[in-house]
mmCIF file of C-alpha atoms in Angstrom:
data_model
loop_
_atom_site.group_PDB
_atom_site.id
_atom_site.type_symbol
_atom_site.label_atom_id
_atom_site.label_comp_id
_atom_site.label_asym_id
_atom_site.label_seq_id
_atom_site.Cartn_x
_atom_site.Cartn_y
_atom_site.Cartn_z
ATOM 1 C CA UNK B 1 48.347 47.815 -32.030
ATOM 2 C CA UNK B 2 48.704 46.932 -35.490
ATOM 3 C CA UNK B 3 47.328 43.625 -36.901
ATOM 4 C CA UNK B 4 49.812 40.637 -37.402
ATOM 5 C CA UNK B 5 50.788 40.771 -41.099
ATOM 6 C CA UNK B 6 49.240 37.831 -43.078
ATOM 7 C CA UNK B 7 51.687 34.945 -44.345
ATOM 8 C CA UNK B 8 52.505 35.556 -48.171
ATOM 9 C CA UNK B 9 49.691 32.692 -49.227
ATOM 10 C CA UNK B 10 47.005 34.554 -46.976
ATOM 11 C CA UNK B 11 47.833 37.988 -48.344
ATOM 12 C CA UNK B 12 47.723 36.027 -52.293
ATOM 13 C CA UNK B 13 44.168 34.835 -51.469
ATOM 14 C CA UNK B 14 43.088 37.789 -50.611
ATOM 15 C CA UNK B 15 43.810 39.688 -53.477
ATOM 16 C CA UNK B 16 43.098 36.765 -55.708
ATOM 17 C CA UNK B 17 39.339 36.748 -53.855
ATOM 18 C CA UNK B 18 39.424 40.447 -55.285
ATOM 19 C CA UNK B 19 40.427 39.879 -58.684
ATOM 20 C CA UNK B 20 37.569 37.102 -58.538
ATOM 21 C CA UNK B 21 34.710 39.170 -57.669
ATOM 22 C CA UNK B 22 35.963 41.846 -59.953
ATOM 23 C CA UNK B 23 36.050 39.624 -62.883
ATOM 24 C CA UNK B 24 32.454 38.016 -61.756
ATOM 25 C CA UNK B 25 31.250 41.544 -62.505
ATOM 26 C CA UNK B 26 33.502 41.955 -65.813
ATOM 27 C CA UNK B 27 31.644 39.018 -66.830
ATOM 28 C CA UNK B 28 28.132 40.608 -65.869
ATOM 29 C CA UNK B 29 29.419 44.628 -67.691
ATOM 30 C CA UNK B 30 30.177 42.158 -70.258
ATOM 31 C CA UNK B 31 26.402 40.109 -70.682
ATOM 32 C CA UNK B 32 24.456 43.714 -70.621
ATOM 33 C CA UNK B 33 27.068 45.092 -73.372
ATOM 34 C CA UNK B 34 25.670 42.191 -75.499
ATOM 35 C CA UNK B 35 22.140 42.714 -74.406
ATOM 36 C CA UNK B 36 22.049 46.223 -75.237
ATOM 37 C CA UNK B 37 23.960 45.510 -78.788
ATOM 38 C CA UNK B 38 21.072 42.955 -79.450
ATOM 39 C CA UNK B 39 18.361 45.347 -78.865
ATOM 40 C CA UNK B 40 16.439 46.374 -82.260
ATOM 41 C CA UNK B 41 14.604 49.707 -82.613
ATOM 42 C CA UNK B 42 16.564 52.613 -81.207
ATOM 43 C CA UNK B 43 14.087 55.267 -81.757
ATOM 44 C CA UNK B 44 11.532 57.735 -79.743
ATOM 45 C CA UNK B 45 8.655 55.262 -79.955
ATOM 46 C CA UNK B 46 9.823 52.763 -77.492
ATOM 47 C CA UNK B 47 12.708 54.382 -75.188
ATOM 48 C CA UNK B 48 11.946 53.188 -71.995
ATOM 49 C CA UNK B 49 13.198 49.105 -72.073
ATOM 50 C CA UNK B 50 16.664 50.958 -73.766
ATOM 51 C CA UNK B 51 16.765 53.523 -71.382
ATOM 52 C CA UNK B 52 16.284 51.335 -68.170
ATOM 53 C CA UNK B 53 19.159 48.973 -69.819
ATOM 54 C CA UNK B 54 21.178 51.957 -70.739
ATOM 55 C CA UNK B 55 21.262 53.422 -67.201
ATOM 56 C CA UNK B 56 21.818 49.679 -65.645
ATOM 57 C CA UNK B 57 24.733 49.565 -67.731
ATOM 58 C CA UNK B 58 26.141 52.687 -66.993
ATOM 59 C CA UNK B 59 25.916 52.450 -63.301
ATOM 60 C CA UNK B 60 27.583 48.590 -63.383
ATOM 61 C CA UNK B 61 30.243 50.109 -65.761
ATOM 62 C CA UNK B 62 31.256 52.938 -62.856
ATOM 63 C CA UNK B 63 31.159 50.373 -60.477
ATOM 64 C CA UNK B 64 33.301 48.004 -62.374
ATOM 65 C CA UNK B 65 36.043 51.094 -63.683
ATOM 66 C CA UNK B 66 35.848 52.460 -60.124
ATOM 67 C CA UNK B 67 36.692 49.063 -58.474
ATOM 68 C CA UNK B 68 39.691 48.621 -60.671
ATOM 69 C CA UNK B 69 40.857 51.635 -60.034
ATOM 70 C CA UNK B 70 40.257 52.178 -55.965
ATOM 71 C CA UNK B 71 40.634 48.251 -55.128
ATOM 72 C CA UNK B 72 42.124 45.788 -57.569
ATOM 73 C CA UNK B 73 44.575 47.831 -59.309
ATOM 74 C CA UNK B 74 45.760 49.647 -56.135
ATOM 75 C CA UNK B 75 46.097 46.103 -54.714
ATOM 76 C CA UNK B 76 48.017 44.783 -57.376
ATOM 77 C CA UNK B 77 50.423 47.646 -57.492
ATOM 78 C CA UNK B 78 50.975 46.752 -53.590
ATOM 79 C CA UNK B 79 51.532 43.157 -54.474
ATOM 80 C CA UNK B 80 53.938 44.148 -57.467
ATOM 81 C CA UNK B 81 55.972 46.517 -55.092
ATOM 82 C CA UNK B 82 55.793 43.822 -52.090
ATOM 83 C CA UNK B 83 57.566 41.495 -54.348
ATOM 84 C CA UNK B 84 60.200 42.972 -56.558
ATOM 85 C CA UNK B 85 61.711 39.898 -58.127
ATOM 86 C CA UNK B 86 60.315 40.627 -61.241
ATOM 87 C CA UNK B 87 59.869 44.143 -62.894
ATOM 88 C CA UNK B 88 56.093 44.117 -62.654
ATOM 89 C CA UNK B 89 56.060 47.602 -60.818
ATOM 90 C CA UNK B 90 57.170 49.095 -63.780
ATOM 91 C CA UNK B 91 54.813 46.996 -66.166
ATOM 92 C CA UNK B 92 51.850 47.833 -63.355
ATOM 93 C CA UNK B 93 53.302 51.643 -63.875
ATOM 94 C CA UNK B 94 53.125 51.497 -68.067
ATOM 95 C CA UNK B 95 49.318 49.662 -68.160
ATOM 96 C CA UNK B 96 47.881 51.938 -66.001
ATOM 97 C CA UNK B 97 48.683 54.556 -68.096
ATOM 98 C CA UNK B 98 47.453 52.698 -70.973
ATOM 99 C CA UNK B 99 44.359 52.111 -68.791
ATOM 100 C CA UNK B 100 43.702 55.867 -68.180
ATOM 101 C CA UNK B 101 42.414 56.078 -72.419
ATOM 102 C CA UNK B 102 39.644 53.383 -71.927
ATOM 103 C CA UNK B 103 38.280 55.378 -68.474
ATOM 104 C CA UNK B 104 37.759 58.314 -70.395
ATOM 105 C CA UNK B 105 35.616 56.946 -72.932
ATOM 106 C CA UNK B 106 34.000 54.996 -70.348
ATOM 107 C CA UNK B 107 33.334 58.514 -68.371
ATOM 108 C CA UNK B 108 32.563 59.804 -71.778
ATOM 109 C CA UNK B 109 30.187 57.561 -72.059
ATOM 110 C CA UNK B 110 28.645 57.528 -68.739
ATOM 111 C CA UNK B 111 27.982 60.857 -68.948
ATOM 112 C CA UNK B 112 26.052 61.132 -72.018
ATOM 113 C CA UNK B 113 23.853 58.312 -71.211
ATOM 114 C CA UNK B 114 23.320 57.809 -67.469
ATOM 115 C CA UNK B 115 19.703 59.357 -67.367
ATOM 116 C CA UNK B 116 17.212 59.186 -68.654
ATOM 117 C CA UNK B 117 17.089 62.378 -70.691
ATOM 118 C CA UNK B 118 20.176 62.198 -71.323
ATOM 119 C CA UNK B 119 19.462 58.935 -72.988
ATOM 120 C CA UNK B 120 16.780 60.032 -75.153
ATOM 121 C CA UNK B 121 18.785 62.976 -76.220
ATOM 122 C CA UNK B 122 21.515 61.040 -77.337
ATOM 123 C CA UNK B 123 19.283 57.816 -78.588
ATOM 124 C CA UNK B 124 20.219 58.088 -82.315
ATOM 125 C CA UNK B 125 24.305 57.748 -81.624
ATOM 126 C CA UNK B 126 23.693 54.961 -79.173
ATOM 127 C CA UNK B 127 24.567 51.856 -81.335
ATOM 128 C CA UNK B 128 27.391 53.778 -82.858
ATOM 129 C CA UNK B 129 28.860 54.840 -79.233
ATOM 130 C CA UNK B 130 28.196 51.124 -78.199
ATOM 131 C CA UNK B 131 30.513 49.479 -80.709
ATOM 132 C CA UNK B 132 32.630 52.529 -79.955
ATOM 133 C CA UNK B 133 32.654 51.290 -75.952
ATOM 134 C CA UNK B 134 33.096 48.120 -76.980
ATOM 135 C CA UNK B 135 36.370 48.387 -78.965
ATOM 136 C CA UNK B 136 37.620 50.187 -75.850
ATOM 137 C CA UNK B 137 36.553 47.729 -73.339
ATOM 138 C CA UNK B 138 38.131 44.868 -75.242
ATOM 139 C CA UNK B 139 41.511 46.874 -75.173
ATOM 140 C CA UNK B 140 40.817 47.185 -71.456
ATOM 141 C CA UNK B 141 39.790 44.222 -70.474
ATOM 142 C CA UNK B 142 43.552 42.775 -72.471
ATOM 143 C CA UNK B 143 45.502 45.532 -70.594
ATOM 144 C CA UNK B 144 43.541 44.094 -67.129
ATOM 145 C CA UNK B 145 44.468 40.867 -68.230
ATOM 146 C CA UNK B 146 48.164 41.610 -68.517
ATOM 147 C CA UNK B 147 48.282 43.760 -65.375
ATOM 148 C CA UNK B 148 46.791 40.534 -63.320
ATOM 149 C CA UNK B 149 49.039 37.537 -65.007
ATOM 150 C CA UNK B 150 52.204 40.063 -65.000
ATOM 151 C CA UNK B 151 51.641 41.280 -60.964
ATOM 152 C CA UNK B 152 49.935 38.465 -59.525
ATOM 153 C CA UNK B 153 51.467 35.281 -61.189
ATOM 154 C CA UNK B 154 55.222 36.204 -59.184
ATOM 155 C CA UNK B 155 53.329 36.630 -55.806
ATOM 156 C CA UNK B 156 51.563 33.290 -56.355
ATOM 157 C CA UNK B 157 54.896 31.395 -56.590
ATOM 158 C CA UNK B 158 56.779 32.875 -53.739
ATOM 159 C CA UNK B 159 53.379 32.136 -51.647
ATOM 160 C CA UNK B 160 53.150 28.705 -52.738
ATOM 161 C CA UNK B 161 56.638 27.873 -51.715
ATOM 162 C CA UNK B 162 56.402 29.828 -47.508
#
């Protein structure tokens, strides 16, 4: 037997409670960006502190892109389809796309720095690739953004009024 559905407001909790977390750990991916931007001295003398940092941030970043992707997004999509009063399935549709740019740099990224060796490797184009990231991310995170006030905002006021 299926579950009984959850009234409009329940189901608009829910996925707000998502978006929540999810932007509790934007805020975090956010915080060790700034750390590692701050750090002096990107050389073969001292790579351990960057590398530890390096690696945190990589594996907070796949977290964070992978959420979006397998939860929130796929969540919001439901949410835009569920309520069709607006055109926000085809707005959830066109940022995706747009999103798909900003996870390949991300993998990109990810990939060239999420060991150790890897790390030390490619220590030299680290501030460069960072400021790099961090152009990308700050197109993200405004694409996010638009996807959550354009898909959840409609949901909010039918749940509001039921």
């Amino acid at each position: 037997m299926a579950p009984p559905a959850l009234s409009p407001l329940m189901q608009w909790r829910r996925i707000e409670a998502l978006v929540g977390a999810w932007l509790e750990q934007r805020q975090q991916l956010i915080v060790l960006l700034c750390a590692l931007q701050g750090l002096k001295g990107f050389d073969d003398a001292r790579p351990r502190p960057v590398q530890s940092q390096v690696r945190e941030f990589c594996q907070l970043l796949m977290d964070y892109i992978s959420a979006g992707y397998f939860e929130v997004y796929r969540e919001l999509v439901r949410e835009a389809r569920r309520y069709r009063d607006t055109p926000t399935p085809e707005v959830a549709s066109h940022i995706l796309r747009q999103l798909d740019l900003s996870t390949e740099e991300a993998l990109a990224f990810n990939e060239d720095f999420d060991s150790d060796d890897h790390c030390l490797v490619q220590l030299e184009q680290l501030p460069e690739r960072l400021t790099r990231l961090t152009e990308v991310l700050e197109e993200r995170f405004a694409l996010e953004d638009q996807l959550i006030l354009s898909v959840h905002q409609a949901p909010r006021r039918h749940a509001l009024r039921h």
